[in-house]
Coordinates of C-alpha atoms in Angstrom, one line a residue:
M79 CA 0.1 0.0 0.0
L80 CA 2.8 2.4 0.9
Y81 CA 4.4 1.9 -2.6
V82 CA 1.2 2.8 -4.4
V83 CA 0.7 5.9 -2.2
G84 CA 4.4 6.8 -2.8
S85 CA 4.1 6.5 -6.6
L86 CA 0.8 8.3 -6.7
A87 CA 2.2 11.2 -4.6
S88 CA 5.5 11.3 -6.6
L89 CA 4.0 12.0 -9.9
P90 CA 2.2 15.4 -9.1
L91 CA 5.3 16.3 -7.1
L92 CA 7.5 15.8 -10.1
F93 CA 5.2 17.5 -12.5
G94 CA 5.1 20.3 -10.0
V95 CA 8.7 20.7 -10.2
W96 CA 8.7 20.8 -14.1
A97 CA 5.9 23.4 -13.9
L98 CA 8.0 25.6 -11.6
A99 CA 10.9 25.2 -13.9
G100 CA 8.6 26.5 -16.6
C101 CA 7.9 29.6 -14.4
A102 CA 11.7 30.3 -14.3
V103 CA 11.9 29.8 -18.1
E104 CA 9.0 32.1 -18.6
R105 CA 10.5 34.8 -16.8
A106 CA 14.0 34.3 -18.2
L107 CA 12.7 34.6 -21.7
G108 CA 10.3 37.4 -20.9
L109 CA 7.3 35.3 -21.8
D110 CA 4.3 36.9 -19.9
L111 CA 2.0 34.1 -20.6
V112 CA -1.6 34.9 -21.9
S113 CA -4.0 35.0 -19.0
E114 CA -6.9 32.9 -20.4
D115 CA -7.3 31.0 -17.1
R116 CA -5.1 29.6 -14.4
S117 CA -5.2 26.0 -15.7
H118 CA -4.2 27.0 -19.2
R119 CA -1.4 29.1 -17.9
W120 CA 0.0 26.2 -15.9
L121 CA -0.3 23.8 -18.7
R122 CA 2.0 26.1 -20.6
R123 CA 4.4 26.4 -17.8
F124 CA 4.5 22.8 -17.5
G125 CA 5.4 22.5 -21.1
L126 CA 8.2 25.0 -20.8
G127 CA 9.6 23.3 -17.8
A128 CA 9.5 19.9 -19.3
S129 CA 11.3 21.3 -22.4
A130 CA 14.0 22.9 -20.3
W131 CA 14.4 19.6 -18.4
I132 CA 14.9 17.7 -21.5
L133 CA 17.6 20.1 -22.7
A134 CA 19.3 20.2 -19.2
L135 CA 19.3 16.4 -18.9
F136 CA 20.8 16.3 -22.6
G137 CA 23.6 18.6 -21.3
L138 CA 24.3 16.4 -18.2
A139 CA 24.4 13.2 -20.3
A140 CA 26.6 14.8 -22.9
F141 CA 29.1 15.9 -20.3
Q142 CA 29.1 12.6 -18.5
A143 CA 27.3 14.1 -15.4
L144 CA 24.1 12.2 -15.5
E145 CA 23.7 11.0 -12.0
P146 CA 21.0 11.1 -9.2
L147 CA 22.9 13.9 -7.3
A148 CA 22.8 16.1 -10.5
I149 CA 19.2 15.5 -11.1
W150 CA 18.4 16.3 -7.5
A151 CA 20.3 19.6 -8.1
L152 CA 18.1 20.3 -11.1
V153 CA 15.1 19.7 -8.7
A154 CA 16.4 22.3 -6.3
I155 CA 17.2 24.9 -9.1
S156 CA 13.6 24.3 -10.6
L157 CA 12.0 24.8 -7.2
G158 CA 14.2 27.9 -6.3
G159 CA 13.9 29.5 -9.7
G160 CA 10.2 28.8 -10.0
A161 CA 9.6 30.3 -6.6
A162 CA 11.5 33.4 -7.3
S163 CA 9.7 33.9 -10.6
L164 CA 6.3 33.5 -9.0
L165 CA 7.1 36.1 -6.5
A166 CA 8.6 38.5 -9.1
N167 CA 5.6 37.9 -11.4
R168 CA 3.2 39.2 -8.7
A169 CA 4.7 42.6 -9.2
R170 CA 4.6 42.4 -13.0
P171 CA 1.3 42.6 -14.9
A172 CA 0.9 39.7 -17.3
L173 CA 0.1 40.2 -20.9
E174 CA -3.7 40.0 -21.0
Q175 CA -5.9 38.7 -23.7
P176 CA -9.7 39.5 -23.6
V177 CA -11.7 36.5 -22.2
V178 CA -15.1 35.9 -23.6
A179 CA -17.4 34.7 -20.9
S180 CA -19.4 31.6 -21.6
R181 CA -23.2 32.0 -21.7
Y182 CA -23.8 28.2 -21.6
S183 CA -26.0 27.0 -18.8
A184 CA -27.1 23.4 -18.8
N185 CA -30.7 22.4 -18.0
R186 CA -31.7 19.3 -16.1
L187 CA -31.5 17.0 -19.0
Q188 CA -28.1 18.4 -20.1
R189 CA -26.8 17.9 -16.5
L190 CA -28.0 14.3 -16.5
G191 CA -26.0 13.6 -19.7
N192 CA -23.0 15.4 -18.5
G193 CA -23.1 13.5 -15.1
V194 CA -23.2 10.2 -16.8
L195 CA -20.3 11.3 -19.0
W196 CA -18.3 12.7 -16.0
I197 CA -18.7 9.3 -14.3
A198 CA -17.6 7.3 -17.3
I199 CA -14.4 9.7 -17.7
A200 CA -13.6 9.4 -13.9
A201 CA -14.0 5.7 -13.8
S202 CA -12.0 5.2 -17.0
G203 CA -9.3 7.5 -15.4
V204 CA -9.0 5.3 -12.3
V205 CA -9.0 2.1 -14.3
L206 CA -6.2 3.5 -16.5
L207 CA -4.2 4.7 -13.5
L208 CA -4.3 1.2 -12.1
Q209 CA -3.1 -0.1 -15.3
A210 CA -0.2 2.4 -15.5
L211 CA 0.8 1.2 -12.0
R212 CA 1.3 -2.3 -13.2
P213 CA 5.0 -3.4 -12.8
D214 CA 5.2 -5.2 -16.1
I215 CA 7.2 -3.5 -19.0
S216 CA 5.7 -3.2 -22.6
W217 CA 7.7 -4.5 -25.6
D218 CA 9.3 -1.2 -26.9
A219 CA 9.9 0.1 -23.3
N220 CA 11.9 -3.1 -22.7
V221 CA 14.0 -2.4 -25.9
Y222 CA 14.6 1.3 -25.6
H223 CA 12.1 3.6 -23.9
L224 CA 13.1 2.5 -20.4
T225 CA 16.2 0.4 -21.1
L226 CA 18.2 3.3 -22.7
P227 CA 17.6 5.8 -19.8
R228 CA 18.6 3.0 -17.4
L229 CA 21.9 2.4 -19.3
Y230 CA 22.6 6.1 -19.6
L231 CA 22.2 6.6 -15.8
E232 CA 24.5 3.6 -15.1
H233 CA 27.2 5.0 -17.4
G234 CA 26.7 8.6 -16.3
G235 CA 25.7 9.8 -19.7
F236 CA 25.6 9.1 -23.4
F237 CA 27.6 6.5 -25.0
R238 CA 27.3 4.4 -28.2
V239 CA 24.9 1.6 -27.2
P240 CA 26.1 -1.1 -29.6
W241 CA 23.5 -2.4 -32.2
N242 CA 20.7 -0.4 -30.6
V243 CA 19.4 1.8 -33.5
Y244 CA 17.1 3.7 -31.2
S245 CA 19.8 5.0 -29.0
N246 CA 20.8 7.4 -31.8
W247 CA 17.3 8.8 -32.3
P248 CA 15.9 11.8 -30.3
L249 CA 15.1 10.7 -26.8
G250 CA 13.7 13.7 -25.0
L251 CA 10.9 11.9 -23.1
E252 CA 13.1 9.0 -22.4
M253 CA 15.4 11.4 -20.6
L254 CA 12.4 12.4 -18.4
F255 CA 11.9 8.8 -17.8
G256 CA 15.5 8.5 -16.7
A257 CA 15.1 11.4 -14.3
A258 CA 12.0 9.7 -12.8
M259 CA 14.0 6.4 -12.4
A260 CA 16.8 8.4 -10.7
L261 CA 14.4 9.9 -8.3
R262 CA 12.3 6.8 -7.6
D263 CA 12.1 3.8 -9.9
Y264 CA 10.8 2.8 -13.2
G265 CA 7.3 2.7 -11.9
L266 CA 7.3 6.5 -11.8
A267 CA 8.7 6.6 -15.2
K268 CA 5.7 4.7 -16.5
L269 CA 3.5 7.2 -14.6
V270 CA 5.1 10.1 -16.4
H271 CA 3.7 9.0 -19.7
F272 CA 0.3 8.4 -18.0
G273 CA 0.7 12.0 -16.7
F274 CA 1.3 13.5 -20.2
G275 CA -1.8 11.7 -21.3
A276 CA -3.7 13.2 -18.4
L277 CA -2.5 16.7 -19.1
T278 CA -3.4 16.3 -22.8
A279 CA -6.9 15.4 -21.7
V280 CA -6.9 18.7 -19.5
A281 CA -5.7 20.7 -22.4
V282 CA -8.4 19.3 -24.6
F283 CA -11.0 20.0 -22.0
R284 CA -9.9 23.7 -21.8
L285 CA -9.6 24.3 -25.6
A286 CA -13.0 22.6 -26.4
G287 CA -15.1 25.2 -24.4
R288 CA -17.4 24.7 -21.6
R289 CA -20.3 23.1 -23.5
S290 CA -18.2 20.6 -25.5
A291 CA -15.4 20.0 -23.0
L292 CA -16.5 16.5 -21.7
W293 CA -17.2 15.3 -25.4
A294 CA -13.7 16.3 -26.4
V295 CA -12.1 14.4 -23.6
A296 CA -14.2 11.3 -24.3
A297 CA -13.4 11.6 -28.0
L298 CA -9.6 11.5 -27.1
L299 CA -10.0 8.6 -24.7
F300 CA -12.4 6.3 -26.5
N301 CA -9.7 5.2 -29.0
P302 CA -8.3 1.8 -28.1
V303 CA -4.8 2.8 -29.1
V304 CA -4.9 5.7 -26.7
L305 CA -6.2 3.5 -24.0
Y306 CA -3.4 1.1 -24.7
E307 CA -0.5 3.6 -24.6
I308 CA -1.5 5.8 -21.7
R309 CA -0.8 2.7 -19.6
I310 CA 2.8 2.2 -20.6
A311 CA 6.1 4.0 -21.0
Y312 CA 5.9 5.1 -24.7
V313 CA 6.2 8.7 -25.9
D314 CA 3.3 9.3 -28.3
L315 CA 1.0 11.0 -25.7
G316 CA 3.9 13.3 -24.8
Y317 CA 4.2 14.1 -28.5
A318 CA 0.4 14.8 -28.6
F319 CA 0.7 17.2 -25.6
F320 CA 3.4 19.3 -27.2
L321 CA 1.6 19.3 -30.7
L322 CA -1.7 20.4 -29.1
L323 CA 0.2 23.0 -27.0
G324 CA 2.0 24.3 -30.1
A325 CA -1.3 24.5 -32.2
A326 CA -3.1 26.3 -29.5
S327 CA -0.3 28.9 -29.1
L328 CA 0.0 29.4 -32.9
S329 CA -3.9 30.0 -33.1
T330 CA -3.6 32.6 -30.4
A331 CA -0.8 34.2 -32.3
L332 CA -2.7 34.2 -35.6
D333 CA -5.6 35.9 -33.9
A334 CA -3.4 38.6 -32.5
E335 CA -2.6 41.9 -34.3
P336 CA 0.5 41.5 -36.6
G337 CA 3.7 42.8 -35.2
S338 CA 2.2 42.8 -31.6
R339 CA 4.0 41.6 -28.6
L340 CA 1.3 39.0 -28.1
R341 CA 1.7 37.6 -31.5
H342 CA 5.5 37.3 -31.3
R343 CA 5.5 35.6 -27.9
E344 CA 2.8 33.1 -28.8
L345 CA 4.8 32.2 -32.0
L346 CA 7.8 31.7 -29.8
L347 CA 5.7 29.4 -27.5
A348 CA 4.6 27.5 -30.6
G349 CA 8.2 27.3 -31.8
I350 CA 9.4 25.9 -28.3
A351 CA 6.7 23.3 -28.6
G352 CA 7.8 22.4 -32.1
G353 CA 11.4 22.3 -31.0
T354 CA 10.4 19.9 -28.2
L355 CA 8.7 17.6 -30.7
C356 CA 12.1 17.5 -32.6
A357 CA 13.7 16.3 -29.4
I358 CA 11.1 13.7 -28.6
K359 CA 11.0 11.5 -31.7
L360 CA 12.7 10.9 -35.0
N361 CA 9.5 12.2 -36.7
G362 CA 9.3 15.2 -34.5
F363 CA 9.9 17.3 -37.5
F364 CA 6.4 16.3 -38.6
G365 CA 5.0 18.4 -35.7
L366 CA 7.3 21.3 -36.5
A367 CA 6.2 21.1 -40.3
V368 CA 2.5 21.1 -39.1
L369 CA 3.1 24.2 -37.2
A370 CA 5.0 26.1 -39.8
G371 CA 2.7 24.9 -42.6
L372 CA -0.3 26.2 -40.6
W373 CA 1.4 29.5 -40.1
G374 CA 2.2 29.8 -43.8
L375 CA -1.3 28.7 -45.0
E376 CA -2.7 31.5 -42.8
I377 CA -0.4 34.0 -44.2
V378 CA -1.1 33.1 -47.8
L379 CA -4.7 32.2 -47.8
V380 CA -6.2 34.4 -45.0
E381 CA -3.9 37.5 -44.7
R382 CA -3.2 37.2 -48.5
R383 CA 0.3 38.9 -48.3
W384 CA 3.7 38.5 -47.0
R385 CA 3.9 41.5 -44.9
P386 CA 6.9 43.0 -43.2
G387 CA 8.0 41.0 -40.2
W388 CA 7.2 37.6 -41.7
L389 CA 10.8 36.4 -41.5
R390 CA 10.9 37.4 -37.7
E391 CA 7.7 35.4 -37.2
L392 CA 9.1 32.3 -39.1
S393 CA 12.3 32.6 -37.1
A394 CA 10.3 32.5 -33.9
L395 CA 8.8 29.1 -35.0
L396 CA 12.0 27.5 -36.4
L397 CA 14.9 28.7 -34.2
P398 CA 13.8 26.9 -31.1
A399 CA 13.9 23.7 -33.3
L400 CA 17.7 24.3 -33.7
V401 CA 18.2 24.8 -29.9
L402 CA 16.1 21.9 -28.7
G403 CA 16.2 19.4 -31.6
A404 CA 19.6 19.8 -33.3
P405 CA 21.7 18.6 -30.2
W406 CA 20.1 15.1 -30.9
W407 CA 21.1 15.0 -34.5
L408 CA 24.5 16.3 -33.7
K409 CA 24.9 13.5 -31.0
S410 CA 24.0 10.8 -33.6
W411 CA 26.6 12.3 -35.9
V412 CA 29.3 12.3 -33.2
L413 CA 28.5 8.6 -32.1
T414 CA 27.8 7.1 -35.5
G415 CA 29.0 9.5 -38.2
N416 CA 25.5 9.7 -39.4
P417 CA 23.1 12.4 -38.1
A418 CA 20.1 10.4 -39.0
Y419 CA 21.4 7.0 -38.4
P420 CA 20.5 4.4 -39.8
L421 CA 18.6 6.4 -42.3
L422 CA 20.8 8.1 -45.1
Y423 CA 23.1 5.2 -44.8
D424 CA 24.1 5.5 -48.5
W425 CA 25.3 9.0 -47.7
F426 CA 26.9 8.8 -44.3
G427 CA 27.2 5.1 -43.5
G428 CA 27.3 4.0 -39.9
P429 CA 28.2 1.1 -37.6
E430 CA 26.2 -2.3 -37.4
W431 CA 24.2 -1.4 -40.4
S432 CA 24.3 -2.0 -44.2
A433 CA 22.7 -1.2 -47.4
R434 CA 21.0 -4.6 -47.2
L435 CA 19.5 -3.8 -43.8
G436 CA 18.4 -0.4 -45.1
A437 CA 16.6 -2.0 -47.9
A438 CA 14.9 -4.5 -45.5
H439 CA 13.8 -1.8 -43.1
A440 CA 12.4 0.4 -45.8
Q441 CA 10.5 -2.6 -47.3
W442 CA 9.1 -3.5 -43.8
Q443 CA 7.9 0.1 -43.3
A444 CA 6.3 0.4 -46.7
A445 CA 4.4 -2.9 -46.0
I446 CA 2.6 -1.5 -43.0
G447 CA -0.8 -0.4 -43.9
M448 CA -3.0 -1.4 -46.9
G449 CA -1.1 -0.4 -50.0
R450 CA 0.7 2.5 -51.5
E451 CA -1.1 3.0 -54.8
P452 CA -3.1 6.2 -55.5
L453 CA -6.4 4.4 -54.8
D454 CA -5.0 3.3 -51.4
Y455 CA -4.1 6.7 -50.4
L456 CA -7.6 7.8 -51.5
L457 CA -9.2 5.2 -49.2
L458 CA -6.5 5.5 -46.4
P459 CA -8.8 7.7 -44.0
L460 CA -11.7 5.3 -44.3
R461 CA -9.4 2.2 -43.8
V462 CA -7.6 3.5 -40.8
I463 CA -11.0 4.2 -39.2
L464 CA -13.0 1.2 -40.3
E465 CA -10.4 -1.6 -40.8
G466 CA -7.6 -0.7 -38.3
D467 CA -6.7 -3.7 -36.0
L468 CA -3.8 -5.6 -34.6
G469 CA -1.1 -6.6 -37.2
Y470 CA 0.8 -4.4 -39.6
T471 CA -1.5 -5.2 -42.5
H472 CA -4.2 -3.4 -40.5
F473 CA -2.0 -0.6 -39.3
D474 CA -1.3 -2.4 -36.0
G475 CA -3.9 -0.5 -33.9
R476 CA -7.3 0.8 -33.7
I477 CA -9.1 4.2 -33.4
S478 CA -12.7 4.5 -32.7
R479 CA -15.1 3.9 -35.7
A480 CA -17.1 6.9 -34.2
W481 CA -14.6 9.0 -36.2
I482 CA -16.5 8.2 -39.4
V483 CA -19.2 10.4 -38.1
L484 CA -17.1 12.9 -36.0
V485 CA -14.6 13.8 -38.7
P486 CA -17.4 15.2 -41.1
I487 CA -18.9 16.9 -38.2
A488 CA -15.6 18.5 -37.4
I489 CA -15.2 19.6 -41.0
L490 CA -18.6 21.1 -41.2
G491 CA -18.0 23.0 -37.9
G492 CA -14.7 24.2 -39.2
F493 CA -16.3 26.5 -41.7
R494 CA -17.5 28.9 -39.0
D495 CA -15.0 28.1 -36.0
R496 CA -11.5 29.3 -36.6
L497 CA -9.8 27.3 -33.9
S498 CA -11.6 24.0 -35.2
R499 CA -10.5 24.9 -38.8
R500 CA -6.9 25.3 -37.8
L501 CA -6.8 22.1 -35.8
L502 CA -8.2 20.2 -38.6
V503 CA -5.8 21.7 -41.1
A504 CA -2.9 20.7 -38.8
A505 CA -4.4 17.2 -38.5
V506 CA -4.7 17.0 -42.3
I507 CA -0.9 18.2 -42.8
F508 CA 0.2 15.6 -40.1
F509 CA -2.0 12.8 -41.7
G510 CA -0.4 13.5 -45.1
L511 CA 3.2 13.2 -43.7
W512 CA 2.2 10.0 -41.8
S513 CA 0.7 8.4 -44.9
V514 CA 3.9 8.5 -46.8
T515 CA 6.0 7.0 -43.9
S516 CA 5.2 4.2 -41.5
Q517 CA 1.5 3.7 -41.4
Q518 CA 1.1 2.6 -37.8
T519 CA -2.0 3.8 -36.0
R520 CA -0.2 4.7 -32.8
L521 CA 1.8 7.2 -34.8
L522 CA -1.5 8.9 -35.5
I523 CA -2.2 9.6 -31.7
P524 CA -0.9 13.2 -31.9
I525 CA -3.7 14.3 -34.2
L526 CA -6.4 12.7 -32.0
P527 CA -6.5 15.6 -29.6
L528 CA -6.8 18.0 -32.5
L529 CA -9.7 16.2 -33.9
A530 CA -11.3 15.8 -30.6
V531 CA -11.3 19.5 -30.0
A532 CA -12.5 20.3 -33.5
A533 CA -15.3 17.7 -33.4
A534 CA -16.6 18.7 -29.9
R535 CA -16.7 22.4 -30.7
S536 CA -18.4 21.7 -33.9
L537 CA -21.0 19.6 -32.1
A538 CA -21.5 22.4 -29.6
G539 CA -21.8 24.9 -32.4
A540 CA -24.6 22.8 -34.0
F541 CA -26.5 22.5 -30.8
E542 CA -26.1 26.3 -30.4
A543 CA -27.6 26.8 -33.8
L544 CA -30.4 24.3 -33.0
A545 CA -31.3 26.1 -29.8
R546 CA -31.7 29.5 -31.6
H547 CA -34.1 27.9 -34.2
R548 CA -37.7 29.0 -33.5
R549 CA -39.4 25.7 -34.5
V550 CA -37.3 23.6 -32.3
R551 CA -38.3 23.2 -28.7
P552 CA -35.5 23.7 -26.1
Q553 CA -36.5 20.3 -24.4
L554 CA -35.8 18.4 -27.7
T555 CA -32.4 20.2 -28.0
A556 CA -31.5 19.4 -24.5
A557 CA -32.7 15.8 -24.7
T558 CA -30.7 15.3 -27.9
E559 CA -27.6 16.8 -26.2
A560 CA -27.9 14.5 -23.3
L561 CA -28.2 11.5 -25.6
V562 CA -24.9 12.6 -27.3
S563 CA -23.3 12.7 -23.9
I564 CA -24.5 9.3 -23.0
A565 CA -23.5 8.0 -26.4
F566 CA -20.0 9.3 -25.7
A567 CA -20.0 7.6 -22.3
W568 CA -21.0 4.3 -23.8
L569 CA -18.2 4.5 -26.4
L570 CA -15.7 5.2 -23.7
V571 CA -16.9 2.4 -21.4
T572 CA -16.9 -0.2 -24.1
A573 CA -13.6 0.7 -25.5
G574 CA -11.8 0.2 -22.1
L575 CA -13.9 -2.8 -21.0
V576 CA -11.0 -5.2 -21.1
Y577 CA -9.0 -2.9 -18.7
T578 CA -12.2 -2.5 -16.4
R579 CA -12.5 -6.2 -16.0
Q580 CA -8.9 -6.5 -14.7
A581 CA -9.2 -3.6 -12.3
P582 CA -10.6 -5.3 -9.1
R583 CA -7.8 -8.0 -9.2
L584 CA -5.1 -5.4 -10.1
A585 CA -6.1 -3.0 -7.2
R586 CA -6.0 -5.9 -4.8
D587 CA -2.6 -7.1 -5.9
L588 CA -1.2 -3.5 -5.8
V589 CA -2.5 -2.9 -2.4
T590 CA -1.4 -6.2 -0.9
H591 CA 1.9 -6.7 -2.6
G592 CA 3.1 -3.2 -3.7
S593 CA 6.7 -3.1 -4.7
E594 CA 7.0 -6.9 -4.6
L595 CA 5.1 -7.1 -7.8
Q596 CA 8.1 -5.6 -9.6
K597 CA 10.3 -8.4 -8.4
A598 CA 7.6 -10.9 -9.4
V599 CA 7.5 -9.8 -13.1
V600 CA 11.3 -10.2 -13.5
H601 CA 11.9 -13.6 -15.2
P602 CA 14.3 -16.0 -13.3
V603 CA 16.7 -16.1 -16.2
Y604 CA 17.7 -12.4 -15.5
S605 CA 18.4 -13.2 -11.8
W606 CA 20.5 -16.3 -12.9
I607 CA 22.5 -14.3 -15.4
D608 CA 23.1 -11.6 -12.7
S609 CA 24.4 -14.1 -10.1
Q610 CA 26.1 -16.7 -12.2
L611 CA 27.8 -15.0 -15.2
P612 CA 31.0 -12.9 -14.9
A613 CA 30.7 -9.2 -14.9
A614 CA 32.7 -9.1 -18.2
A615 CA 30.1 -11.4 -20.0
R616 CA 28.7 -10.2 -23.2
L617 CA 25.5 -11.8 -24.4
L618 CA 24.0 -12.4 -27.8
L619 CA 20.2 -12.2 -27.7
I620 CA 18.5 -14.5 -30.0
N621 CA 14.6 -14.2 -30.6
T622 CA 14.4 -11.5 -28.0
N623 CA 15.7 -7.9 -27.7
H624 CA 14.5 -7.1 -24.1
G625 CA 17.2 -5.7 -22.1
F626 CA 15.8 -3.8 -19.2
H627 CA 16.4 -6.4 -16.6
L628 CA 19.7 -7.5 -18.1
R629 CA 22.7 -6.3 -16.0
R630 CA 25.3 -7.6 -18.4
E631 CA 26.4 -6.1 -21.7
F632 CA 24.3 -7.5 -24.6
V633 CA 23.9 -7.3 -28.3
A634 CA 20.4 -7.5 -29.7
D635 CA 18.4 -6.7 -32.8
S636 CA 16.6 -3.4 -32.9
F637 CA 13.8 -4.8 -35.0
F638 CA 13.6 -8.5 -36.2
E639 CA 12.2 -7.4 -39.7
A640 CA 15.7 -6.0 -40.4
S641 CA 17.8 -8.3 -38.3
Q642 CA 21.3 -6.9 -37.5
I643 CA 22.3 -10.2 -36.0
A644 CA 21.3 -12.2 -39.2
D645 CA 23.1 -9.7 -41.3
A646 CA 26.2 -9.9 -39.1
F647 CA 26.5 -13.7 -39.6
L648 CA 25.2 -13.7 -43.2
D649 CA 28.6 -14.4 -44.8
T650 CA 29.6 -17.1 -42.4
H651 CA 29.4 -20.5 -44.1
D652 CA 29.9 -22.9 -41.3
K653 CA 30.0 -23.3 -37.4
A654 CA 33.7 -22.3 -37.1
A655 CA 33.2 -19.2 -39.1
A656 CA 30.1 -18.2 -37.0
A657 CA 32.1 -18.9 -33.9
A658 CA 34.9 -16.6 -35.1
R659 CA 32.4 -13.9 -35.9
A660 CA 31.0 -14.2 -32.4
R661 CA 34.4 -13.9 -31.0
D662 CA 35.1 -10.8 -33.1
L663 CA 32.0 -9.2 -31.6
G664 CA 33.1 -10.1 -28.1
I665 CA 30.3 -12.6 -27.5
T666 CA 30.8 -14.9 -24.6
H667 CA 27.3 -16.2 -24.0
V668 CA 24.0 -16.4 -25.8
L669 CA 20.5 -15.9 -24.3
V670 CA 17.8 -17.7 -26.5
E671 CA 14.0 -17.3 -26.1
S672 CA 11.9 -20.1 -27.5
R673 CA 9.6 -18.0 -29.6
P674 CA 9.5 -17.2 -33.4
G675 CA 12.2 -14.8 -34.5
P676 CA 14.0 -13.8 -37.7
A677 CA 15.5 -16.2 -40.1
Y678 CA 19.1 -16.5 -38.9
P679 CA 21.7 -18.0 -41.2
D680 CA 22.2 -21.7 -41.1
S681 CA 25.7 -21.4 -39.7
L682 CA 24.6 -19.4 -36.6
V683 CA 21.8 -21.9 -36.0
A684 CA 24.2 -24.8 -36.4
L685 CA 26.6 -23.2 -34.0
L686 CA 23.9 -22.7 -31.3
Q687 CA 22.6 -26.3 -31.6
D688 CA 26.0 -28.0 -31.2
P689 CA 27.1 -28.5 -27.6
A690 CA 30.7 -28.6 -28.6
W691 CA 30.5 -24.9 -29.5
A692 CA 27.6 -23.7 -27.4
T693 CA 27.4 -25.3 -23.9
P694 CA 23.9 -25.2 -22.3
L695 CA 24.4 -23.5 -19.0
Y696 CA 20.8 -22.8 -17.8
A697 CA 17.3 -23.7 -18.9
S698 CA 14.4 -21.8 -17.4
P699 CA 11.8 -24.0 -15.6
D700 CA 9.1 -22.8 -18.0
R701 CA 11.5 -23.7 -21.1
R702 CA 11.2 -20.1 -22.3
F703 CA 14.9 -19.2 -22.1
T704 CA 18.2 -21.0 -22.5
V705 CA 21.6 -19.7 -21.7
L706 CA 24.5 -20.9 -23.6
G707 CA 28.2 -20.6 -23.1
L708 CA 30.3 -20.2 -26.2
R709 CA 33.7 -22.1 -26.3
P710 CA 36.1 -23.5 -28.7
P711 CA 35.2 -27.0 -30.2
A712 CA 36.3 -29.9 -28.1
V713 CA 39.6 -31.5 -29.2
P714 CA 39.0 -35.0 -30.7

């Protein structure tokens, strides 16, 4: 029980530290934030603080100073700087923006519908929080989202992680996971991603407006891919948070007077959000391109002229990307000789990669989805909504089929609501970039908050228009609106039913066992390796690439579809040659998981099956894992 309470208390404290850091950044950059309301202001401060922490953690890792003491020092600096900024800001009037008071007042029927939806959202939040507290680690988190920050903490900073392609990509959110692990444990790191999802829901709530706020939150959460990811240590909801934050700031800037102080500062805030996106993920420049593209379209199509000061505005959008995003590309260049490793291999090259692997990786990515012909692109929006499912041939994920109705509603509402229109345009630009790359549903999560706000505001606008119609009775409008709320609640509850059924047992286990659950999910093979193999052992991982619980150096595939291990042994023609290659790679032991994997060369398979070359040292009781020790062949 104490472990659960400690974890739940640690998350708001950590987020509070980042928000206070944002206060210090706000004052240092002269960014008097727009005073829409307190929650919106603190969301922006949190975004600024998280961005500053990512940059600071990068600096610590780059100078080999990434250790708990330094991270606690960052906590102290954030608390002190934030407190000083808050005290100073009390004497400085903030840059104000007129706030339009809402005239919406719900009647009894509408309150009934809203109450049902509130209960559904609150219950879903509790269920998902319990899921986030689970001690198990998801696939990609075991490969790199949590494994890489653990390795960086153990080594005191960045180093070239052999064979791990992901280690050379932007890892901004992973650095925040690392800070959470240094301050507490990996359970808090998992909660960080949950927290970003929760704050994205809060931002959606604030942007949608009073009448449609609950609809927007439900529209974000009733997507199975969102429900799955908010529970685990991934990064897509962090991406979604900063993209929504950037789009909101950009919209405020575009509504402001050209050349005004407000416009410049909101553009700079949007640029900081875009730069943070570049530090979060390899495709972070998608988000930056969305913001820059939206700004350019507004200049060309709405203002209809390139007026003086456009270069200053564009610089406010793009320069933060250089400050926040470029260091990650520079790091990759220094460690691999390739700023986009392993992409652009033909131009820059890079270790543990080849043209053959590059072709296999490109072929795999192109095969995700339902085709790349002109007709396929035309049908892509419908297919993603109606045919999305598990497996790469169905985009490997699902969003709600309700979007088949909500997207047209959002489009219709966009004709009269500027914010909805801008969010839709941003979503369309992002979708277009996504369509020509890896068509995985989870990579569409960043546009779901944009669509949720646009659809909810459009629905609210339709009901407002209906209420003004003389021939429509107010009771009919209220009843219809209540039914919409209940329908959203039903969509949310049914989407998360699988997690709701697990909630009672999970809650009981968390309360009764607490931190012991973390030990229970560690497979015995890792404990055996930790206690029985020498500290200098280097393992080759076969049919697995999970390294979070490994405390020995290891070599593993980044993705099985372009197997670096298979490629490394491809030109070995017999067991002796395969053994020699393993020795060249420094391999002393092999960890084999009994599950389907890539097609390894026959020479490697033969080596591992011959006890004269690979001695069985350990077999797990469940027959899942085998540990082999490599040795020279026995003398006849």
